[in-house]
PDB file of C-alpha atoms in Angstrom:
ATOM      1  CA  ILE A  14     -11.273  40.876  -3.758  1.00 92.00           C
ATOM      2  CA  GLY A  15     -12.386  40.697  -7.003  1.00 94.00           C
ATOM      3  CA  PHE A  16     -12.550  44.089  -9.877  1.00 92.00           C
ATOM      4  CA  ALA A  17     -14.169  45.614 -11.931  1.00 89.00           C
ATOM      5  CA  GLU A  18     -13.368  47.074 -16.084  1.00 81.00           C
ATOM      6  CA  LEU A  19     -15.341  49.450 -17.598  1.00 75.00           C
ATOM      7  CA  TYR A  20     -16.233  48.351 -21.238  1.00 75.00           C
ATOM      8  CA  THR A  21     -18.296  51.477 -21.930  1.00 83.00           C
ATOM      9  CA  ILE A  22     -16.504  54.557 -24.576  1.00 85.00           C
ATOM     10  CA  GLN A  23     -18.109  57.750 -23.208  1.00 86.00           C
ATOM     11  CA  ARG A  24     -15.510  60.219 -24.401  1.00 92.00           C
ATOM     12  CA  GLN A  25     -15.707  60.006 -28.395  1.00 91.00           C
ATOM     13  CA  VAL A  26     -18.918  60.546 -30.437  1.00 91.00           C
ATOM     14  CA  GLU A  27     -18.222  58.615 -33.931  1.00 93.00           C
ATOM     15  CA  GLU A  28     -19.233  54.579 -33.507  1.00 94.00           C
ATOM     16  CA  TRP A  29     -16.005  53.595 -35.260  1.00 95.00           C
ATOM     17  CA  GLN A  30     -13.650  55.613 -32.490  1.00 96.00           C
ATOM     18  CA  ARG A  31     -14.846  54.491 -29.554  1.00 94.00           C
ATOM     19  CA  GLU A  32     -14.350  50.904 -31.408  1.00 94.00           C
ATOM     20  CA  ALA A  33     -10.695  51.571 -31.634  1.00 95.00           C
ATOM     21  CA  THR A  34     -10.591  53.195 -28.343  1.00 94.00           C
ATOM     22  CA  THR A  35     -11.004  49.897 -27.086  1.00 93.00           C
ATOM     23  CA  HIS A  36      -8.599  48.351 -29.495  1.00 94.00           C
ATOM     24  CA  PHE A  37      -5.908  51.106 -27.727  1.00 94.00           C
ATOM     25  CA  ALA A  38      -7.234  50.056 -24.124  1.00 91.00           C
ATOM     26  CA  ALA A  39      -6.508  46.191 -25.744  1.00 91.00           C
ATOM     27  CA  GLY A  40      -3.080  46.843 -26.930  1.00 93.00           C
ATOM     28  CA  ARG A  41      -4.320  46.279 -30.596  1.00 95.00           C
ATOM     29  CA  THR A  42      -2.631  50.121 -32.072  1.00 95.00           C
ATOM     30  CA  GLN A  43      -1.871  48.841 -35.302  1.00 95.00           C
ATOM     31  CA  GLN A  44      -5.854  47.839 -35.835  1.00 96.00           C
ATOM     32  CA  ALA A  45      -6.860  50.962 -34.114  1.00 96.00           C
ATOM     33  CA  ILE A  46      -4.703  53.209 -36.672  1.00 95.00           C
ATOM     34  CA  ALA A  47      -5.323  51.357 -39.335  1.00 96.00           C
ATOM     35  CA  ASP A  48      -9.165  52.388 -37.989  1.00 97.00           C
ATOM     36  CA  TYR A  49      -8.154  56.317 -38.495  1.00 96.00           C
ATOM     37  CA  GLU A  50      -5.763  56.003 -41.767  1.00 96.00           C
ATOM     38  CA  GLU A  51      -8.777  54.252 -43.214  1.00 96.00           C
ATOM     39  CA  HIS A  52     -11.292  57.125 -42.424  1.00 96.00           C
ATOM     40  CA  ASN A  53      -8.440  59.734 -43.325  1.00 95.00           C
ATOM     41  CA  CYS A  54      -7.114  60.731 -39.963  1.00 95.00           C
ATOM     42  CA  VAL A  55      -3.432  59.963 -40.268  1.00 95.00           C
ATOM     43  CA  SER A  56      -0.980  61.385 -42.933  1.00 94.00           C
ATOM     44  CA  PHE A  57       2.420  61.084 -42.848  1.00 93.00           C
ATOM     45  CA  THR A  58       5.331  63.199 -45.246  1.00 94.00           C
ATOM     46  CA  GLU A  59       8.617  63.227 -45.792  1.00 94.00           C
ATOM     47  CA  SER A  60      10.455  65.153 -42.711  1.00 94.00           C
ATOM     48  CA  PRO A  61       9.706  66.582 -39.117  1.00 94.00           C
ATOM     49  CA  THR A  62       9.412  70.385 -40.284  1.00 95.00           C
ATOM     50  CA  LEU A  63       6.697  69.048 -43.147  1.00 96.00           C
ATOM     51  CA  SER A  64       4.776  67.444 -40.506  1.00 96.00           C
ATOM     52  CA  MET A  65       4.206  70.555 -38.308  1.00 97.00           C
ATOM     53  CA  GLU A  66       3.814  72.654 -41.258  1.00 97.00           C
ATOM     54  CA  ALA A  67       1.022  70.788 -42.055  1.00 97.00           C
ATOM     55  CA  LEU A  68      -0.739  69.392 -38.562  1.00 97.00           C
ATOM     56  CA  ILE A  69      -0.493  73.288 -37.788  1.00 98.00           C
ATOM     57  CA  GLN A  70      -2.427  73.685 -40.643  1.00 97.00           C
ATOM     58  CA  ASP A  71      -4.924  71.361 -40.068  1.00 97.00           C
ATOM     59  CA  TRP A  72      -4.899  72.604 -36.319  1.00 97.00           C
ATOM     60  CA  ALA A  73      -5.991  76.294 -37.731  1.00 97.00           C
ATOM     61  CA  ALA A  74      -8.412  75.158 -40.353  1.00 96.00           C
ATOM     62  CA  SER A  75     -10.248  73.181 -36.631  1.00 96.00           C
ATOM     63  CA  LEU A  76     -10.431  76.654 -35.564  1.00 95.00           C
ATOM     64  CA  LYS A  77     -12.865  78.495 -37.640  1.00 94.00           C
ATOM     65  CA  THR A  78     -15.339  75.991 -36.382  1.00 94.00           C
ATOM     66  CA  SER A  79     -14.777  75.150 -33.477  1.00 94.00           C
ATOM     67  CA  THR A  80     -12.713  77.467 -29.910  1.00 94.00           C
ATOM     68  CA  LEU A  81      -9.082  77.417 -29.341  1.00 95.00           C
ATOM     69  CA  PRO A  82     -10.026  75.302 -25.837  1.00 94.00           C
ATOM     70  CA  ASP A  83     -11.338  72.772 -28.127  1.00 95.00           C
ATOM     71  CA  ASN A  84      -8.330  71.864 -29.853  1.00 97.00           C
ATOM     72  CA  LEU A  85      -4.909  70.692 -28.678  1.00 97.00           C
ATOM     73  CA  ILE A  86      -1.570  69.435 -30.319  1.00 98.00           C
ATOM     74  CA  LEU A  87      -0.041  66.438 -28.758  1.00 97.00           C
ATOM     75  CA  ALA A  88       3.608  65.363 -29.414  1.00 97.00           C
ATOM     76  CA  TYR A  89       6.027  63.478 -27.022  1.00 95.00           C
ATOM     77  CA  GLN A  90       8.786  65.364 -26.598  1.00 94.00           C
ATOM     78  CA  ASN A  91       9.589  68.735 -25.286  1.00 94.00           C
ATOM     79  CA  VAL A  92      11.676  70.417 -28.296  1.00 95.00           C
ATOM     80  CA  ASP A  93       8.637  69.750 -29.783  1.00 96.00           C
ATOM     81  CA  VAL A  94       6.380  71.165 -28.503  1.00 96.00           C
ATOM     82  CA  GLU A  95       8.253  74.221 -27.652  1.00 96.00           C
ATOM     83  CA  ALA A  96       8.381  74.099 -31.196  1.00 97.00           C
ATOM     84  CA  LEU A  97       4.123  73.256 -31.991  1.00 98.00           C
ATOM     85  CA  ASN A  98       3.540  76.215 -29.382  1.00 98.00           C
ATOM     86  CA  LYS A  99       5.660  78.663 -31.846  1.00 97.00           C
ATOM     87  CA  LEU A 100       4.711  77.982 -35.094  1.00 97.00           C
ATOM     88  CA  ALA A 101       0.684  77.623 -33.603  1.00 98.00           C
ATOM     89  CA  ARG A 102       1.071  81.751 -32.115  1.00 97.00           C
ATOM     90  CA  GLU A 103       2.245  82.283 -35.338  1.00 97.00           C
ATOM     91  CA  GLU A 104      -0.735  81.223 -36.958  1.00 97.00           C
ATOM     92  CA  LEU A 105      -3.028  83.344 -34.948  1.00 97.00           C
ATOM     93  CA  VAL A 106      -0.712  86.264 -35.209  1.00 96.00           C
ATOM     94  CA  SER A 107      -1.321  86.164 -38.801  1.00 95.00           C
ATOM     95  CA  GLN A 108      -4.541  85.375 -38.657  1.00 94.00           C
ATOM     96  CA  LYS A 109      -5.553  88.573 -36.128  1.00 94.00           C
ATOM     97  CA  ILE A 110      -6.246  86.533 -33.560  1.00 94.00           C
ATOM     98  CA  LEU A 111      -3.736  87.473 -30.883  1.00 94.00           C
ATOM     99  CA  LEU A 112      -3.498  91.115 -31.244  1.00 94.00           C
ATOM    100  CA  ASN A 113      -1.019  94.112 -29.072  1.00 92.00           C
ATOM    101  CA  SER A 114       1.284  91.511 -27.855  1.00 93.00           C
ATOM    102  CA  VAL A 115       3.335  92.816 -24.729  1.00 94.00           C
ATOM    103  CA  THR A 116       6.159  91.315 -23.571  1.00 94.00           C
ATOM    104  CA  THR A 117       7.044  89.337 -20.286  1.00 95.00           C
ATOM    105  CA  ARG A 118       9.544  86.715 -18.701  1.00 93.00           C
ATOM    106  CA  ASN A 119       8.471  83.329 -17.415  1.00 94.00           C
ATOM    107  CA  GLU A 120      10.981  80.690 -15.580  1.00 92.00           C
ATOM    108  CA  THR A 121      13.180  80.305 -18.712  1.00 91.00           C
ATOM    109  CA  THR A 122      12.850  83.144 -21.308  1.00 92.00           C
ATOM    110  CA  GLU A 123      10.771  86.617 -22.543  1.00 93.00           C
ATOM    111  CA  ILE A 124       7.507  85.309 -23.493  1.00 95.00           C
ATOM    112  CA  LYS A 125       5.008  87.224 -25.585  1.00 95.00           C
ATOM    113  CA  ILE A 126       1.205  87.567 -24.834  1.00 96.00           C
ATOM    114  CA  SER A 127      -1.862  88.879 -25.769  1.00 96.00           C
ATOM    115  CA  ILE A 128      -5.719  88.833 -24.774  1.00 96.00           C
ATOM    116  CA  GLY A 129      -7.216  85.818 -25.687  1.00 96.00           C
ATOM    117  CA  GLU A 130      -3.700  84.073 -25.150  1.00 97.00           C
ATOM    118  CA  ARG A 131      -4.259  80.121 -24.024  1.00 97.00           C
ATOM    119  CA  ILE A 132      -1.725  79.519 -21.521  1.00 97.00           C
ATOM    120  CA  LEU A 133      -0.421  76.239 -19.609  1.00 96.00           C
ATOM    121  CA  PHE A 134       0.392  76.524 -15.998  1.00 96.00           C
ATOM    122  CA  LEU A 135       3.305  74.062 -14.918  1.00 95.00           C
ATOM    123  CA  GLU A 136       3.329  74.865 -11.171  1.00 94.00           C
ATOM    124  CA  ASN A 137       1.112  74.112  -8.223  1.00 96.00           C
ATOM    125  CA  SER A 138      -0.260  77.500  -6.650  1.00 95.00           C
ATOM    126  CA  TRP A 139      -2.957  77.878  -3.862  1.00 94.00           C
ATOM    127  CA  ARG A 140      -1.721  81.894  -3.674  1.00 94.00           C
ATOM    128  CA  TYR A 141      -3.297  82.229  -6.848  1.00 94.00           C
ATOM    129  CA  GLY A 142      -5.644  78.904  -7.497  1.00 93.00           C
ATOM    130  CA  VAL A 143      -4.022  77.047 -10.243  1.00 94.00           C
ATOM    131  CA  LYS A 144      -2.845  73.478 -10.450  1.00 93.00           C
ATOM    132  CA  ASN A 145       0.120  71.553 -12.859  1.00 93.00           C
ATOM    133  CA  GLY A 146      -0.842  70.998 -15.882  1.00 92.00           C
ATOM    134  CA  GLN A 147      -4.222  73.371 -16.119  1.00 93.00           C
ATOM    135  CA  ARG A 148      -4.721  75.480 -19.575  1.00 95.00           C
ATOM    136  CA  ALA A 149      -6.036  78.868 -19.621  1.00 96.00           C
ATOM    137  CA  THR A 150      -6.991  81.614 -21.776  1.00 97.00           C
ATOM    138  CA  ILE A 151      -5.957  85.519 -21.102  1.00 97.00           C
ATOM    139  CA  VAL A 152      -9.018  87.769 -20.180  1.00 96.00           C
ATOM    140  CA  GLU A 153      -6.829  91.033 -18.684  1.00 96.00           C
ATOM    141  CA  ILE A 154      -3.292  91.824 -18.742  1.00 96.00           C
ATOM    142  CA  GLU A 155      -2.531  94.597 -16.458  1.00 95.00           C
ATOM    143  CA  THR A 156       0.545  96.360 -17.685  1.00 93.00           C
ATOM    144  CA  ASP A 157       1.736 100.173 -16.208  1.00 91.00           C
ATOM    145  CA  SER A 158       3.252 102.810 -18.190  1.00 87.00           C
ATOM    146  CA  LYS A 159       6.667 101.344 -19.491  1.00 87.00           C
ATOM    147  CA  LYS A 160       4.321  98.589 -20.626  1.00 88.00           C
ATOM    148  CA  ASN A 161       5.413  96.625 -17.938  1.00 90.00           C
ATOM    149  CA  VAL A 162       3.514  93.235 -17.782  1.00 94.00           C
ATOM    150  CA  ILE A 163       1.830  93.657 -13.529  1.00 94.00           C
ATOM    151  CA  ALA A 164      -0.661  91.185 -13.641  1.00 95.00           C
ATOM    152  CA  ILE A 165      -2.323  88.684 -16.002  1.00 96.00           C
ATOM    153  CA  LYS A 166      -6.044  87.726 -15.319  1.00 96.00           C
ATOM    154  CA  ALA A 167      -6.918  83.861 -17.235  1.00 97.00           C
ATOM    155  CA  LEU A 168     -10.355  81.749 -17.220  1.00 96.00           C
ATOM    156  CA  LEU A 169      -9.266  78.113 -16.217  1.00 95.00           C
ATOM    157  CA  ASP A 170     -10.491  75.619 -18.414  1.00 93.00           C
ATOM    158  CA  GLY A 171     -13.594  73.483 -16.886  1.00 86.00           C
ATOM    159  CA  LYS A 172     -17.524  73.816 -16.492  1.00 83.00           C
ATOM    160  CA  LYS A 173     -16.670  76.210 -13.399  1.00 83.00           C
ATOM    161  CA  LYS A 174     -15.631  79.340 -15.741  1.00 83.00           C
ATOM    162  CA  LYS A 175     -13.357  79.916 -12.219  1.00 94.00           C
ATOM    163  CA  VAL A 176     -11.074  82.819 -13.640  1.00 95.00           C
ATOM    164  CA  VAL A 177      -7.392  83.636 -11.811  1.00 96.00           C
ATOM    165  CA  HIS A 178      -4.840  86.523 -11.055  1.00 95.00           C
ATOM    166  CA  PHE A 179      -1.235  86.397 -11.104  1.00 96.00           C
ATOM    167  CA  GLU A 180       1.444  88.274 -11.485  1.00 95.00           C
ATOM    168  CA  PRO A 181       4.256  86.615 -13.398  1.00 94.00           C
ATOM    169  CA  LYS A 182       7.355  88.108 -11.857  1.00 93.00           C
ATOM    170  CA  CYS A 183       5.798  85.940  -8.604  1.00 94.00           C
ATOM    171  CA  TYR A 184       4.586  82.635 -10.370  1.00 96.00           C
ATOM    172  CA  LYS A 185       6.757  82.092 -13.862  1.00 95.00           C
ATOM    173  CA  LYS A 186       5.715  78.132 -14.432  1.00 95.00           C
ATOM    174  CA  PHE A 187       3.796  78.741 -16.886  1.00 96.00           C
ATOM    175  CA  SER A 188       3.865  78.376 -20.996  1.00 96.00           C
ATOM    176  CA  TYR A 189       1.635  78.427 -24.564  1.00 97.00           C
ATOM    177  CA  GLY A 190      -0.624  76.245 -24.240  1.00 96.00           C
ATOM    178  CA  TYR A 191      -1.150  75.148 -27.590  1.00 97.00           C
ATOM    179  CA  ALA A 192       0.377  72.349 -27.652  1.00 97.00           C
ATOM    180  CA  VAL A 193       1.533  70.005 -24.846  1.00 97.00           C
ATOM    181  CA  THR A 194       3.461  66.798 -24.233  1.00 95.00           C
ATOM    182  CA  VAL A 195       0.998  63.216 -23.835  1.00 95.00           C
ATOM    183  CA  HIS A 196       2.079  62.719 -20.436  1.00 93.00           C
ATOM    184  CA  ARG A 197       0.257  65.968 -19.611  1.00 91.00           C
ATOM    185  CA  ALA A 198      -3.129  65.838 -21.894  1.00 92.00           C
ATOM    186  CA  GLN A 199      -3.977  62.383 -18.789  1.00 89.00           C
ATOM    187  CA  GLY A 200      -7.259  62.498 -18.523  1.00 87.00           C
ATOM    188  CA  VAL A 201      -7.946  66.022 -20.568  1.00 91.00           C
ATOM    189  CA  THR A 202     -10.690  66.044 -23.176  1.00 93.00           C
ATOM    190  CA  VAL A 203     -11.114  68.367 -25.975  1.00 95.00           C
ATOM    191  CA  HIS A 204     -13.217  68.123 -29.247  1.00 95.00           C
ATOM    192  CA  HIS A 205     -10.338  67.952 -31.300  1.00 97.00           C
ATOM    193  CA  ALA A 206      -6.908  66.200 -30.677  1.00 97.00           C
ATOM    194  CA  PHE A 207      -3.696  66.737 -33.431  1.00 98.00           C
ATOM    195  CA  ILE A 208      -0.928  64.867 -32.686  1.00 97.00           C
ATOM    196  CA  LEU A 209       2.625  64.715 -34.305  1.00 97.00           C
ATOM    197  CA  ALA A 210       4.112  61.203 -33.869  1.00 94.00           C
ATOM    198  CA  LEU A 211       7.749  62.029 -33.840  1.00 91.00           C
ATOM    199  CA  GLY A 212       9.878  60.409 -31.268  1.00 83.00           C
ATOM    200  CA  ARG A 213      10.100  56.583 -29.409  1.00 85.00           C
ATOM    201  CA  TRP A 214       6.133  56.210 -29.389  1.00 89.00           C
ATOM    202  CA  THR A 215       5.017  53.624 -27.511  1.00 91.00           C
ATOM    203  CA  LYS A 216       1.606  51.463 -27.198  1.00 93.00           C
ATOM    204  CA  ASN A 217       0.672  53.919 -24.193  1.00 93.00           C
ATOM    205  CA  LEU A 218       1.766  57.126 -25.710  1.00 93.00           C
ATOM    206  CA  CYS A 219      -0.352  56.195 -28.686  1.00 94.00           C
ATOM    207  CA  TYR A 220      -3.417  55.092 -26.430  1.00 94.00           C
ATOM    208  CA  VAL A 221      -3.370  58.424 -24.538  1.00 95.00           C
ATOM    209  CA  ALA A 222      -3.024  60.767 -27.037  1.00 96.00           C
ATOM    210  CA  MET A 223      -5.433  58.706 -29.396  1.00 96.00           C
ATOM    211  CA  THR A 224      -8.493  58.918 -26.793  1.00 95.00           C
ATOM    212  CA  ARG A 225      -8.497  62.735 -26.152  1.00 95.00           C
ATOM    213  CA  HIS A 226     -10.673  63.242 -28.503  1.00 96.00           C
ATOM    214  CA  ARG A 227     -14.720  63.809 -28.587  1.00 95.00           C
TER     215      ARG A 227
END
């Protein structure tokens, strides 16, 4: 019955980035990465630890001119995502962007949260109106007299500005949302993406990771 192809790149603003996206889509990954390296968007360090530290500093610098939801960190492995989320949150606390943290539990561990915290939902819930992979910003935290978290209100990313209300004792499938895996980022659009290239990368991973940004 034939087929249709999409040729026009809409997401990226810069013309050279649109051309690079075309290279990624066609499997010309080396050429696409070379384009980004030519524009000083690729850097190398001597260790994974130094790469993470450099990435977090670039991410933090971007927050001076754009909002948290407009900036997203990507990595391939869950262990790297966890490490980057930890570093990102520590940076926000040191800058006093996150204040008055309280402790609750998600499915796996204790987790500190604050007003303004970025979180990621990990499971669909019709009861609470959230979907697996959605990111949100905490806007209100309800606690009891002992500082136990009773409920959390969060503003979902997106144009509709929907606020959801959930109880962490009932819905535990959430984590920090500063960094996510490349697989979870499919379909996401942000102003700035910061990619940690560690692990067994493929052309498809590069294509997804390097085309999330405007």
